[in-house]
Amino acid sequence: MNKKIIVILIVCLWVVVAAAFIFSKQIILKTGKTVLLETLPVDPRDLLRGDYVVLSYKIGSPEPDKIKKDKSFYRYDETVYVTLEQRGKYWESVSVSSEKPATGKDIFIKGRTRNSHRDRIEIIYGIESYFVPEGQGKEIELATRMGSKQKPAVEAVIDKDGNAIIRRIILEK
Amino acid sequence: MFGILLWGIAIAALLFVLLIILGIWRLLTGGKRSFRKKLLRELPGWEEKGLISPQQGDGILGLYSLKRLKGRHGMDMVKVLSVIGSVFIGIGVIFFVASNWQRMPAYIRTALLLAVTIATLFAGYFFSYAKKGFENLGKSLFLLACLFWGGSIALIGQIYQIPVSDNWYIMWLWAFPILPVAIFFRNSYVYILSSALFLVWNFLYGANTHAANYLYPAIVFAVLFPFGGGFTVARRINIIGLVVAAVVCCFFKLDWLALLIGAGLLSYAFFRKTEPLYLHAATISFLCWAITFFTVRDYYPNFYFALPLVLLFGLSHRHKAGLNVILTLLAGLVWFDMIFYSYSVLYRFSYAYYNFLIVQLLVGVVIYAAGIIIKIKKDGFYLLYKVFGFLTALVFTYLFTFNMPYHWQRYITPQFNVSALVLAGLILAGVFYARAGGYFKNRASFLELAGIAAVMAAIAIFMTLPDRTNLHVILANVLLFSFALISIFLGIEVHMPAVFNGGAVIFVLLIITRFIDIGWKLKEKSLFFILGGALLLAIGIFFENRRRKVVERMRG
């Protein structure tokens, strides 16, 4: 095959891949429902690895007596759907299910299980890293630390399939 | 800023460690390598000037077992500089992305970086194919374009806050689209980059999901190996990647994945004889499969392993891969132990450390006997089998010589007796076969026979008198001593200093072990050790003198 055609085909491939990648995220931001999520204080040693902040959410380790579960044990890295409800300002988890809930009724977020031990369960949602803009690192890092008076909240957008994405991080006094 | 500083410190530390390793290497090799290199470079000049004749040149090279350089070898300066330049620019752009520069809207940043990436790709094409004489520059620009592509993907991932735990996803989006550049433009740099990225992708995927990634071996076997002909470095990165994946299978209990990797590597080893790593990697992967099978299937004996084992032995012999014979023997030994253990669990006959030692001893002798048989068949690797078998028997005899029988449970059950008898029968069959083949004719072969007989007799006594533990310990010491004597005499008989020295080492090992054993139990340790140590030194000097003389006589 002509090398020129191959170069053009590769460029097309790259543009399509990049566009699809952007589109898959942009569609969530455009069509999804915005929720405000409460973060938990993180051990400062794990905080700033390079240029991002590790975020830990209240909905990531729900309290055992406040959540309904459809199974007693979840495998490592099992896909689960967590239904959310607004309580005051923040959205909180109500139930965990390994089956996808019916779309359109409740707001639910897709996650993957980490450790499931007795009645406790840890879930990650793919929104645990926040890449810190130049010069803002220290402020956010201090706010997420244990014992900080400030409480960072995350404004996340969730699409109808439960995929989430961070829109911005809000530092409250 | 902080992140960049950390990176700088990390790179500096890495360079420092590399320098120390280099220093130790130079110290160990004593600059011999640099002398040889200089000699290789200077010698053609001496011949040109007529200082020495080509025959003399060959003689000098032969003295250092060197081969003449064939034409211009290695990389030239232009290539090195252009590759380093591309890598620097690429890393710079990735660092720039990592600093999350906000003074420009995200979509403009993305569009700009993508445009630069595409322009670089076209430039690579232009200098490689459209303009004559700049092929090296073109090749490096292709690499640079692929590094920029990684930067673009990382930038998009960062804009949408793709978490670090999903980095495998980023790696995949980086590695796959650059594969056509590597394949269609035969670009070895991009092939290496892509292979390394796929390896990292598979590793990160496994670390994050603990799940089997069948896609990785599929890509390596179906795309990276077949299209990577001639790219040795990239091929070896892929082989290492597969071995790492197979080893990881043991931890995450993924037996089918390990089997797939082993089988794929074995078929490549079969068809591509020129790459010895295929065979080694296949052997290690199959061993990983056997281990994973053992842990996953709840001790169900894995008889299926016999098939790859036979194939691995066959290929090792056919390809004359001595190292792989040893690897396969090791894999076979581990597999045999696991199958024996599974069997004992399945049929509920008790199997403890003591039984394990006896079985190992017998298996060692079986391997030794196999060495004798293949010597009759005129196979060059007989010595490997003999040495491996001997070392196996030696190690487990040594473990037997410690007087700690209270650690050992003994189960001489009928099933165990039958198993031991089967192994002993194998050995006897081997010995009779060797006798019929006319093996036992000289003194050396009778010494070997004496060693085999000593092991068999010792085991027979162990098993008929299972409760006389003190007797066992004494017998094991006698057996080890007889190994030392037989090695020494055998070494003299067959004129092999290594065998003779091995015997001497066993002897010294035996004395030192027992000496420490006894010394440990005494109250007055200091005096015992000082006197004993002095005595040992004296014996050692005397012994070493004799040993040297014998070895010199053998060599002379």
XYZ file of C-alpha atoms in Angstrom:
729
model
C 0.000 0.000 0.000
C 1.096 3.554 -0.647
C 2.821 5.018 2.430
C 1.012 8.325 1.984
C -2.382 6.650 2.235
C -1.219 4.843 5.373
C -0.177 8.126 7.020
C -3.549 9.631 6.199
C -5.352 6.559 7.546
C -3.328 6.706 10.779
C -4.172 10.400 11.183
C -7.856 9.551 10.683
C -7.581 6.803 13.298
C -5.954 9.142 15.791
C -8.491 11.906 15.245
C -11.371 9.428 15.574
C -9.942 7.922 18.781
C -9.312 11.338 20.351
C -12.737 12.612 19.279
C -14.499 9.511 20.601
C -12.640 9.809 23.884
C -13.621 13.471 24.238
C -17.186 12.823 23.071
C -17.727 9.975 25.559
C -16.886 12.364 28.409
C -18.472 15.494 26.979
C -21.845 13.765 26.543
C -21.923 13.000 30.275
C -21.222 16.635 31.122
C -23.912 17.851 28.701
C -26.737 15.408 29.446
C -26.023 14.206 32.978
C -27.545 15.205 36.283
C -25.408 17.345 38.580
C -24.992 16.185 42.172
C -22.946 17.539 45.046
C -20.889 14.910 46.854
C -19.337 15.155 50.274
C -15.666 14.184 50.575
C -14.005 12.572 53.564
C -10.739 13.653 55.132
C -7.782 11.713 53.714
C -4.575 10.728 55.374
C -2.239 13.527 54.221
C 0.565 11.139 53.346
C -1.385 9.794 50.381
C -2.495 13.149 49.186
C -0.443 14.847 46.583
C 1.245 12.318 44.340
C 2.696 14.382 41.582
C 0.029 16.773 40.439
C -3.238 15.342 41.587
C -5.262 15.061 44.752
C -6.714 11.782 45.966
C -10.379 12.213 46.851
C -12.366 9.945 49.085
C -16.156 10.153 49.152
C -18.733 9.581 51.820
C -20.671 7.470 49.293
C -17.461 5.417 48.749
C -17.656 3.775 52.159
C -21.327 3.881 53.157
C -22.297 3.245 56.761
C -23.591 -0.333 57.099
C -26.888 0.481 58.842
C -27.834 3.250 56.432
C -27.658 1.317 53.197
C -29.555 -1.545 51.584
C -27.505 -4.204 49.797
C -28.707 -6.921 47.413
C -25.896 -9.308 48.334
C -23.944 -10.100 51.466
C -20.616 -10.421 49.631
C -19.225 -8.675 46.573
C -16.165 -9.858 44.623
C -13.168 -7.587 44.146
C -13.790 -5.198 41.242
C -17.415 -6.144 40.768
C -19.539 -3.521 39.006
C -22.265 -2.156 41.298
C -24.894 0.583 41.022
C -25.426 2.862 43.995
C -28.699 4.753 44.168
C -28.353 8.330 45.444
C -30.787 10.625 47.186
C -30.472 14.278 48.026
C -30.359 14.918 51.769
C -29.907 18.626 52.363
C -27.161 19.959 50.163
C -25.362 16.695 49.493
C -26.396 13.527 47.730
C -26.016 10.349 49.747
C -26.097 6.639 49.006
C -29.291 4.693 49.712
C -28.798 1.240 48.240
C -26.211 -0.925 46.478
C -27.162 -3.311 43.710
C -25.212 -5.473 41.294
C -28.092 -5.192 38.821
C -28.564 -1.973 36.906
C -31.663 -0.105 38.175
C -34.326 1.084 35.732
C -33.197 4.289 34.057
C -35.107 7.505 34.509
C -36.528 6.850 37.971
C -33.732 7.311 40.489
C -30.293 8.826 40.206
C -27.683 6.100 40.457
C -23.915 6.042 40.035
C -21.844 3.154 38.670
C -18.945 1.959 40.813
C -16.527 -0.908 41.269
C -16.169 -2.697 44.576
C -12.918 -2.781 46.426
C -12.900 -4.472 49.805
C -16.072 -6.142 50.966
C -15.730 -7.259 54.543
C -18.662 -8.383 56.681
C -21.262 -5.606 56.365
C -18.761 -2.955 55.257
C -18.130 -2.259 51.610
C -15.791 0.080 49.748
C -16.666 1.351 46.295
C -14.761 3.494 43.815
C -16.536 5.541 41.164
C -13.744 6.617 38.820
C -13.783 10.170 40.218
C -11.129 9.706 42.885
C -8.386 11.780 41.262
C -8.513 15.517 40.795
C -5.742 16.987 38.675
C -4.674 20.149 40.376
C -4.306 23.292 38.295
C -0.960 25.069 38.551
C -0.694 26.953 41.834
C -3.891 25.649 43.450
C -2.454 22.396 44.837
C -1.679 23.537 48.356
C -5.105 24.999 49.053
C -7.021 21.865 48.060
C -4.503 19.603 49.719
C -4.858 21.430 53.039
C -8.655 21.396 52.757
C -8.901 17.620 52.311
C -6.602 16.922 55.243
C -7.749 15.352 58.460
C -8.785 18.032 60.947
C -9.280 20.747 58.339
C -12.082 23.241 58.955
C -12.739 23.606 55.263
C -14.670 20.854 53.610
C -14.168 20.348 49.896
C -17.229 19.161 48.010
C -17.205 17.771 44.520
C -19.684 18.766 41.881
C -20.053 15.624 39.782
C -22.173 14.902 36.723
C -23.802 11.485 36.298
C -25.335 10.252 33.060
C -28.359 7.948 32.811
C -26.124 4.842 32.828
C -24.428 5.862 36.056
C -21.106 7.060 34.569
C -19.741 9.949 36.600
C -17.343 12.753 35.900
C -16.034 15.624 38.049
C -17.150 19.085 36.961
C -15.392 21.084 39.652
C -14.237 21.041 43.230
C -15.792 23.500 45.700
C -14.005 24.680 48.825
C -16.459 25.733 51.515
C -15.620 27.791 54.508
C 5.991 22.548 40.404
C 6.260 20.194 43.329
C 5.630 17.210 41.093
C 8.329 18.213 38.636
C 10.764 18.641 41.523
C 9.917 15.139 42.752
C 10.471 13.767 39.274
C 13.820 15.519 39.088
C 14.904 14.046 42.410
C 13.712 10.586 41.364
C 15.627 10.734 38.071
C 18.755 11.976 39.848
C 18.489 9.147 42.379
C 18.033 6.626 39.574
C 21.108 7.951 37.755
C 23.083 7.753 40.998
C 22.091 4.113 41.533
C 22.975 3.326 37.906
C 26.377 4.949 38.369
C 27.047 2.851 41.477
C 26.042 -0.329 39.626
C 28.289 0.670 36.730
C 31.143 1.299 39.173
C 30.723 -2.113 40.801
C 30.566 -3.702 37.367
C 33.804 -1.995 36.321
C 35.401 -3.060 39.583
C 34.353 -6.664 39.094
C 35.402 -6.910 35.471
C 38.578 -4.983 36.244
C 38.428 -2.988 33.038
C 39.013 -6.174 31.060
C 36.165 -5.341 28.746
C 37.525 -1.961 27.820
C 40.935 -3.509 27.049
C 39.311 -6.049 24.769
C 37.266 -3.380 23.050
C 40.384 -1.296 22.467
C 42.212 -4.322 21.117
C 39.386 -5.004 18.656
C 39.512 -1.414 17.437
C 43.308 -1.081 17.247
C 44.204 -4.420 15.708
C 43.066 -3.714 12.123
C 45.239 -0.556 12.190
C 48.337 -2.542 13.231
C 47.725 -4.973 10.413
C 47.271 -2.158 7.877
C 50.572 -0.596 8.878
C 52.274 -3.975 8.511
C 53.329 -4.167 12.163
C 51.766 -7.602 12.411
C 50.513 -10.081 9.829
C 46.784 -11.030 9.642
C 47.754 -14.486 10.935
C 49.405 -12.919 13.979
C 46.306 -10.746 14.417
C 44.120 -13.857 14.440
C 46.479 -15.406 16.967
C 46.229 -12.423 19.319
C 42.440 -12.365 19.028
C 42.307 -16.119 19.668
C 44.312 -15.559 22.857
C 41.440 -13.459 24.248
C 38.749 -15.548 22.501
C 37.562 -12.521 20.511
C 35.993 -12.329 17.078
C 36.787 -9.726 14.425
C 34.386 -6.821 14.061
C 32.266 -7.167 10.958
C 32.248 -3.802 9.199
C 30.700 -0.834 10.972
C 28.693 -2.036 13.873
C 26.429 -0.354 16.377
C 24.648 2.982 16.223
C 26.057 6.039 14.622
C 26.016 9.470 16.196
C 23.192 10.922 14.073
C 20.829 8.121 15.069
C 21.656 8.411 18.769
C 21.266 12.188 18.830
C 18.004 12.221 16.900
C 16.467 9.528 19.115
C 17.566 11.248 22.336
C 16.279 14.561 20.949
C 12.851 13.107 20.153
C 12.577 11.437 23.541
C 13.528 14.686 25.310
C 10.971 16.741 23.402
C 8.313 14.062 23.974
C 8.980 13.902 27.719
C 8.995 17.697 27.866
C 5.527 17.853 26.314
C 4.204 15.189 28.688
C 5.614 17.144 31.640
C 3.985 20.277 30.293
C 0.639 18.449 30.186
C 1.222 17.186 33.736
C 1.710 20.730 35.038
C -1.962 21.393 34.102
C -1.423 24.796 32.579
C -4.689 26.702 32.855
C -3.954 29.913 31.007
C -5.417 28.499 27.832
C -8.867 26.877 27.557
C -8.801 23.095 27.579
C -10.192 22.639 24.074
C -7.562 24.927 22.548
C -4.797 23.063 24.368
C -6.138 19.727 23.110
C -6.564 20.947 19.544
C -3.089 22.477 19.519
C -1.392 19.340 20.819
C -3.305 17.135 18.387
C -2.337 19.419 15.520
C 1.338 19.288 16.513
C 1.095 15.488 16.794
C -0.361 15.133 13.316
C 2.120 17.609 11.839
C 5.000 15.635 13.357
C 3.600 12.427 11.884
C 3.495 14.034 8.433
C 7.021 15.366 8.931
C 8.124 11.827 9.786
C 6.565 10.604 6.558
C 8.120 13.450 4.564
C 11.685 12.844 5.758
C 11.375 9.054 5.594
C 9.883 8.659 2.141
C 9.508 11.911 0.215
C 12.959 13.440 0.787
C 16.079 11.371 0.252
C 18.921 11.294 2.761
C 17.037 12.068 5.989
C 15.786 8.573 6.850
C 17.160 8.690 10.422
C 15.474 12.006 11.114
C 12.199 10.660 9.684
C 12.401 7.569 11.864
C 12.900 9.701 14.990
C 10.055 12.045 14.011
C 7.707 9.056 13.826
C 8.769 8.208 17.383
C 8.201 11.811 18.425
C 4.710 11.817 16.883
C 3.859 8.699 18.891
C 5.126 10.317 22.099
C 3.010 13.413 21.319
C 0.024 11.124 20.811
C 0.559 9.808 24.347
C 0.691 13.415 25.580
C -2.602 14.206 23.809
C -4.351 11.211 25.347
C -2.965 12.077 28.800
C -4.185 15.659 28.379
C -7.741 14.569 27.506
C -7.682 12.139 30.434
C -6.602 14.945 32.726
C -9.219 17.412 31.509
C -11.973 14.906 32.301
C -10.353 13.832 35.597
C -9.858 10.180 34.586
C -8.632 8.735 37.884
C -5.127 7.420 38.289
C -6.550 3.955 38.998
C -7.742 3.917 35.377
C -4.295 4.612 33.952
C -4.399 1.246 32.177
C -7.117 2.735 29.998
C -4.847 5.647 29.057
C -2.024 3.198 28.257
C -4.324 1.217 25.991
C -5.472 4.343 24.138
C -1.820 5.302 23.715
C -0.423 1.918 22.672
C -3.008 0.678 20.209
C -3.283 3.604 17.773
C 0.528 3.860 17.386
C 0.791 0.202 16.406
C 0.110 0.924 12.689
C 3.047 3.368 12.673
C 5.311 0.630 14.047
C 4.048 -2.033 11.658
C 3.571 -0.221 8.342
C 6.664 1.977 8.550
C 8.837 -0.791 10.056
C 9.863 1.595 12.832
C 11.826 -0.262 15.514
C 11.652 2.628 18.034
C 7.875 2.827 17.870
C 7.701 -0.964 18.028
C 9.670 -0.862 21.275
C 7.505 1.979 22.646
C 4.305 0.190 21.732
C 5.476 -3.149 23.177
C 6.504 -1.480 26.432
C 3.169 0.363 26.652
C 1.194 -2.844 26.121
C 3.258 -4.466 28.888
C 2.528 -1.570 31.266
C -1.141 -1.604 30.222
C -1.469 -5.293 31.089
C 0.331 -4.798 34.385
C -1.817 -1.823 35.458
C -4.982 -3.597 34.341
C -4.154 -6.650 36.460
C -3.126 -4.561 39.466
C -6.393 -2.608 39.373
C -8.991 -5.202 38.483
C -7.347 -8.473 39.630
C -8.959 -9.983 36.529
C -7.570 -12.003 33.632
C -6.582 -9.976 30.592
C -6.831 -12.375 27.648
C -6.493 -9.511 25.211
C -2.811 -8.946 26.040
C -1.524 -12.410 25.041
C -3.895 -12.315 22.067
C -2.357 -9.035 20.848
C 1.195 -10.261 21.435
C 0.666 -13.629 19.724
C -1.496 -12.414 16.851
C 0.007 -8.982 16.142
C 3.220 -8.071 17.949
C 5.123 -11.325 17.338
C 4.131 -11.978 13.703
C 4.677 -8.390 12.521
C 7.763 -7.754 14.640
C 10.157 -9.942 12.676
C 13.688 -8.587 13.027
C 12.915 -6.248 15.943
C 14.848 -8.188 18.564
C 14.545 -5.692 21.443
C 10.784 -5.259 21.006
C 10.294 -9.024 20.703
C 12.149 -9.601 23.945
C 10.126 -6.912 25.723
C 6.997 -8.775 24.633
C 8.375 -12.124 25.783
C 9.229 -10.598 29.172
C 5.740 -9.080 29.290
C 4.179 -12.495 28.757
C 6.363 -14.098 31.437
C 5.392 -11.328 33.887
C 1.721 -11.912 33.000
C 2.152 -15.657 33.592
C 3.812 -15.081 36.972
C 1.014 -12.692 37.989
C -1.481 -15.485 37.186
C -0.135 -17.425 40.196
C -1.202 -14.619 42.528
C -4.632 -13.914 41.082
C -5.469 -17.580 40.428
C -5.909 -17.265 36.660
C -5.019 -20.767 35.477
C -6.501 -20.574 31.969
C -4.605 -17.407 31.173
C -1.299 -18.980 32.244
C -2.070 -22.039 30.117
C -2.853 -19.866 27.089
C 0.423 -17.945 27.475
C 2.443 -21.159 27.878
C 0.826 -22.806 24.865
C 1.308 -19.744 22.659
C 4.951 -19.373 23.607
C 5.540 -23.083 23.040
C 4.165 -22.918 19.525
C 6.385 -19.908 18.776
C 9.343 -21.822 20.232
C 8.479 -24.673 17.881
C 8.393 -22.571 14.709
C 10.984 -19.892 15.517
C 14.074 -21.764 16.527
C 16.347 -18.722 16.289
C 14.908 -17.019 19.403
C 15.911 -19.129 22.439
C 13.874 -16.928 24.796
C 10.597 -18.352 23.449
C 11.446 -21.754 24.873
C 12.631 -20.435 28.249
C 9.560 -18.230 28.559
C 7.291 -21.146 27.607
C 8.873 -23.315 30.307
C 8.428 -20.652 32.995
C 4.838 -19.959 31.891
C 3.906 -23.632 32.008
C 5.426 -23.880 35.477
C 3.262 -20.898 36.489
C 0.270 -22.707 35.039
C 1.072 -25.831 37.068
C 1.362 -23.771 40.261
C -1.861 -21.856 39.539
C -3.698 -25.074 38.701
C -2.510 -26.494 42.015
C -3.853 -23.528 44.000
C -7.095 -23.075 42.043
C -8.294 -26.658 41.641
C -8.200 -27.485 45.296
C -5.357 -29.959 45.051
C -6.757 -31.859 42.112
C -3.708 -33.603 40.565
C -2.692 -31.984 37.288
C -1.900 -34.908 34.995
C -2.329 -32.713 31.921
C 1.023 -31.088 32.639
C 2.750 -34.246 31.404
C 2.032 -33.250 27.784
C 3.731 -29.826 27.810
C 6.531 -31.328 29.886
C 7.276 -33.954 27.220
C 7.078 -31.295 24.487
C 9.408 -28.986 26.411
C 11.968 -31.758 26.907
C 11.707 -32.714 23.242
C 12.139 -29.142 22.013
C 15.017 -28.435 24.421
C 16.882 -31.440 23.016
C 15.975 -30.695 19.424
C 17.064 -27.055 19.685
C 20.148 -28.004 21.715
C 19.073 -25.612 24.494
C 21.047 -26.821 27.511
C 19.823 -24.093 29.848
C 16.256 -25.013 29.029
C 16.890 -28.665 29.865
C 17.736 -27.517 33.399
C 14.698 -25.212 33.531
C 12.438 -28.022 32.347
C 13.907 -30.443 34.878
C 13.225 -27.891 37.591
C 9.656 -27.356 36.364
C 9.199 -31.127 36.210
C 10.456 -31.555 39.771
C 8.126 -28.860 41.150
C 5.196 -30.333 39.199
C 5.981 -33.826 40.434
C 5.919 -32.641 44.039
C 2.622 -30.850 43.580
C 1.025 -33.831 41.885
C 2.287 -36.134 44.618
C 0.885 -33.842 47.259
C -2.474 -33.468 45.464
C -2.631 -37.212 45.103
C -2.032 -37.729 48.804
C -4.813 -35.252 49.634
C -7.226 -36.745 47.100
C -6.743 -40.319 48.324
C -6.268 -39.288 51.949
C -2.907 -40.867 52.542
C -0.690 -38.851 54.785
C 2.305 -37.125 53.309
C 4.691 -35.120 55.443
C 8.140 -33.535 55.273
C 9.866 -36.875 55.885
C 7.989 -38.544 53.018
C 8.740 -35.540 50.847
C 12.486 -35.917 51.474
C 12.429 -39.618 50.582
C 10.508 -38.970 47.367
C 12.911 -36.189 46.366
C 15.907 -38.442 46.954
C 14.384 -41.137 44.766
C 13.453 -38.625 42.059
C 17.026 -37.317 42.092
C 18.295 -40.828 41.412
C 15.657 -41.340 38.698
C 16.945 -38.212 36.927
C 20.523 -39.438 37.326
C 19.579 -42.798 35.828
C 17.899 -40.923 32.961
C 21.260 -39.223 32.419
C 22.969 -42.617 32.143
C 20.393 -43.839 29.634
C 20.617 -40.822 27.381
C 24.377 -41.130 27.448
C 23.955 -44.562 25.896
C 21.685 -42.896 23.324
C 24.585 -40.539 22.558
C 22.703 -37.391 23.568
C 25.098 -34.567 24.474
C 23.025 -33.379 27.437
C 23.526 -36.479 29.588
C 25.812 -34.532 31.917
C 23.057 -31.974 32.671
C 20.705 -34.753 33.789
C 23.410 -36.379 35.879
C 24.414 -33.123 37.578
C 20.783 -32.120 38.202
C 19.907 -35.559 39.577
C 23.009 -35.647 41.742
C 22.384 -32.155 43.138
C 18.759 -33.030 43.916
C 19.798 -36.166 45.795
C 22.571 -34.224 47.515
C 20.378 -31.346 48.736
C 17.759 -33.673 50.203
C 20.309 -35.975 51.783
C 21.816 -32.906 53.401
C 18.399 -31.930 54.806
C 18.147 -35.452 56.237
C 21.427 -35.188 58.143
C 20.144 -32.770 60.805
C 19.232 -34.307 64.099
C 15.810 -32.703 64.493
C 13.511 -35.665 63.959
C 10.910 -34.222 66.325
C 10.039 -31.808 63.520
C 9.180 -34.645 61.264
C 6.013 -36.584 61.122
C 6.422 -39.940 59.489
C 3.710 -41.704 57.572
C 4.847 -44.971 56.119
C 1.466 -45.946 54.705
C 0.900 -48.757 52.187
C 0.202 -46.147 49.491
C 3.477 -44.437 50.221
C 5.339 -47.766 50.084
C 3.825 -48.453 46.675
C 4.807 -45.002 45.394
C 8.362 -45.428 46.627
C 8.521 -48.903 45.110
C 7.382 -47.564 41.739
C 10.163 -44.968 41.789
C 12.703 -47.588 42.911
C 11.459 -49.874 40.141
C 12.059 -47.087 37.606
C 15.614 -46.725 38.856
C 16.256 -50.490 38.715
C 14.784 -50.673 35.218
C 17.129 -47.873 34.186
C 20.137 -49.616 35.681
C 19.317 -52.923 33.956
C 18.698 -51.126 30.694
C 22.094 -49.467 31.017
C 23.706 -52.819 31.781
C 22.128 -54.384 28.715
C 23.416 -51.412 26.705
C 26.955 -52.236 27.864
C 27.314 -49.224 30.182
C 28.822 -50.811 33.288
C 32.217 -51.724 31.967
C 34.728 -49.347 33.532
C 35.548 -48.285 37.059
C 33.826 -44.892 36.746
C 30.460 -46.454 35.949
C 30.808 -48.821 38.901
C 31.366 -45.820 41.166
C 28.121 -44.351 39.851
C 26.381 -47.661 40.492
C 27.764 -47.677 44.047
C 26.258 -44.224 44.658
C 22.863 -45.306 43.358
C 23.001 -48.475 45.461
C 23.915 -46.449 48.566
C 20.837 -44.215 48.184
C 18.559 -47.198 47.568
C 19.927 -49.081 50.577
C 19.585 -46.043 52.843
C 15.983 -45.478 51.778
C 15.175 -49.170 52.222
C 16.405 -48.964 55.814
C 14.538 -45.660 56.416
C 11.300 -47.186 55.292
C 11.581 -50.548 56.983
C 12.574 -48.988 60.320
C 10.549 -45.763 60.321
C 10.835 -45.095 64.063
C 14.601 -45.380 64.503
C 15.211 -41.676 63.960
C 18.751 -41.630 65.356
C 19.692 -44.374 62.944
C 18.239 -42.295 60.098
C 20.372 -39.301 60.963
C 23.526 -41.395 61.186
C 22.707 -43.131 57.900
C 22.070 -39.814 56.151
C 25.452 -38.537 57.318
C 27.119 -41.706 56.062
C 25.299 -41.298 52.760
C 26.478 -37.713 52.400
C 30.012 -38.802 53.236
C 29.837 -41.519 50.606
C 28.632 -38.920 48.069
C 31.770 -36.908 48.835
C 34.062 -39.945 48.483
C 32.398 -41.147 45.281
C 32.638 -37.675 43.715
C 36.310 -37.415 44.602
C 37.185 -40.830 43.143
C 34.913 -40.335 40.156
C 36.572 -36.981 39.439
C 40.001 -38.658 39.394
C 38.689 -41.530 37.276
C 37.055 -39.423 34.548
C 39.617 -36.574 34.736
C 37.047 -33.929 35.606
C 38.334 -31.406 38.165
C 34.807 -30.027 38.659
C 33.505 -33.392 39.919
C 36.538 -33.829 42.136
C 36.225 -30.310 43.572
C 32.497 -30.886 44.077
C 33.317 -33.901 46.225
C 35.742 -31.816 48.260
C 33.074 -29.139 48.762
C 30.565 -31.742 50.003
C 33.147 -33.031 52.421
C 33.904 -29.571 53.821
C 30.180 -28.758 54.000
C 29.534 -31.930 55.990
C 32.311 -31.211 58.479
C 31.335 -27.575 59.019
C 27.638 -28.400 59.435
C 28.231 -31.092 62.030
C 30.799 -28.918 63.754
C 28.274 -26.083 64.168
C 25.596 -28.621 65.182
C 27.709 -29.984 67.998
C 29.115 -26.618 69.020
C 25.630 -25.178 69.404
C 24.722 -27.675 72.077
C 27.833 -27.100 74.196
C 27.885 -24.732 77.151
C 31.518 -23.704 76.662
C 31.067 -22.435 73.120
C 33.996 -20.052 72.841
C 36.816 -22.463 73.523
C 35.244 -25.204 71.428
C 34.869 -22.914 68.442
C 38.356 -21.433 68.719
C 40.060 -24.827 69.026
C 37.812 -26.437 66.488
C 38.261 -23.558 64.083
C 42.046 -23.789 64.339
C 41.854 -27.526 63.725
C 39.610 -27.008 60.706
C 41.973 -24.409 59.272
C 44.886 -26.827 59.616
C 42.911 -29.619 57.969
C 41.769 -27.179 55.295
C 45.295 -26.092 54.381
C 46.483 -29.690 54.219
C 43.471 -30.723 52.207
C 43.684 -27.796 49.802
C 47.339 -28.636 49.111
C 46.508 -32.214 48.240
C 43.510 -31.144 46.206
C 45.547 -28.736 44.072
C 48.135 -31.362 43.347
C 45.478 -33.841 42.223
C 43.734 -31.267 40.041
C 47.074 -30.218 38.491
C 47.913 -33.834 37.769
C 44.502 -34.264 36.139
C 45.008 -31.207 33.951
C 48.576 -32.178 33.096
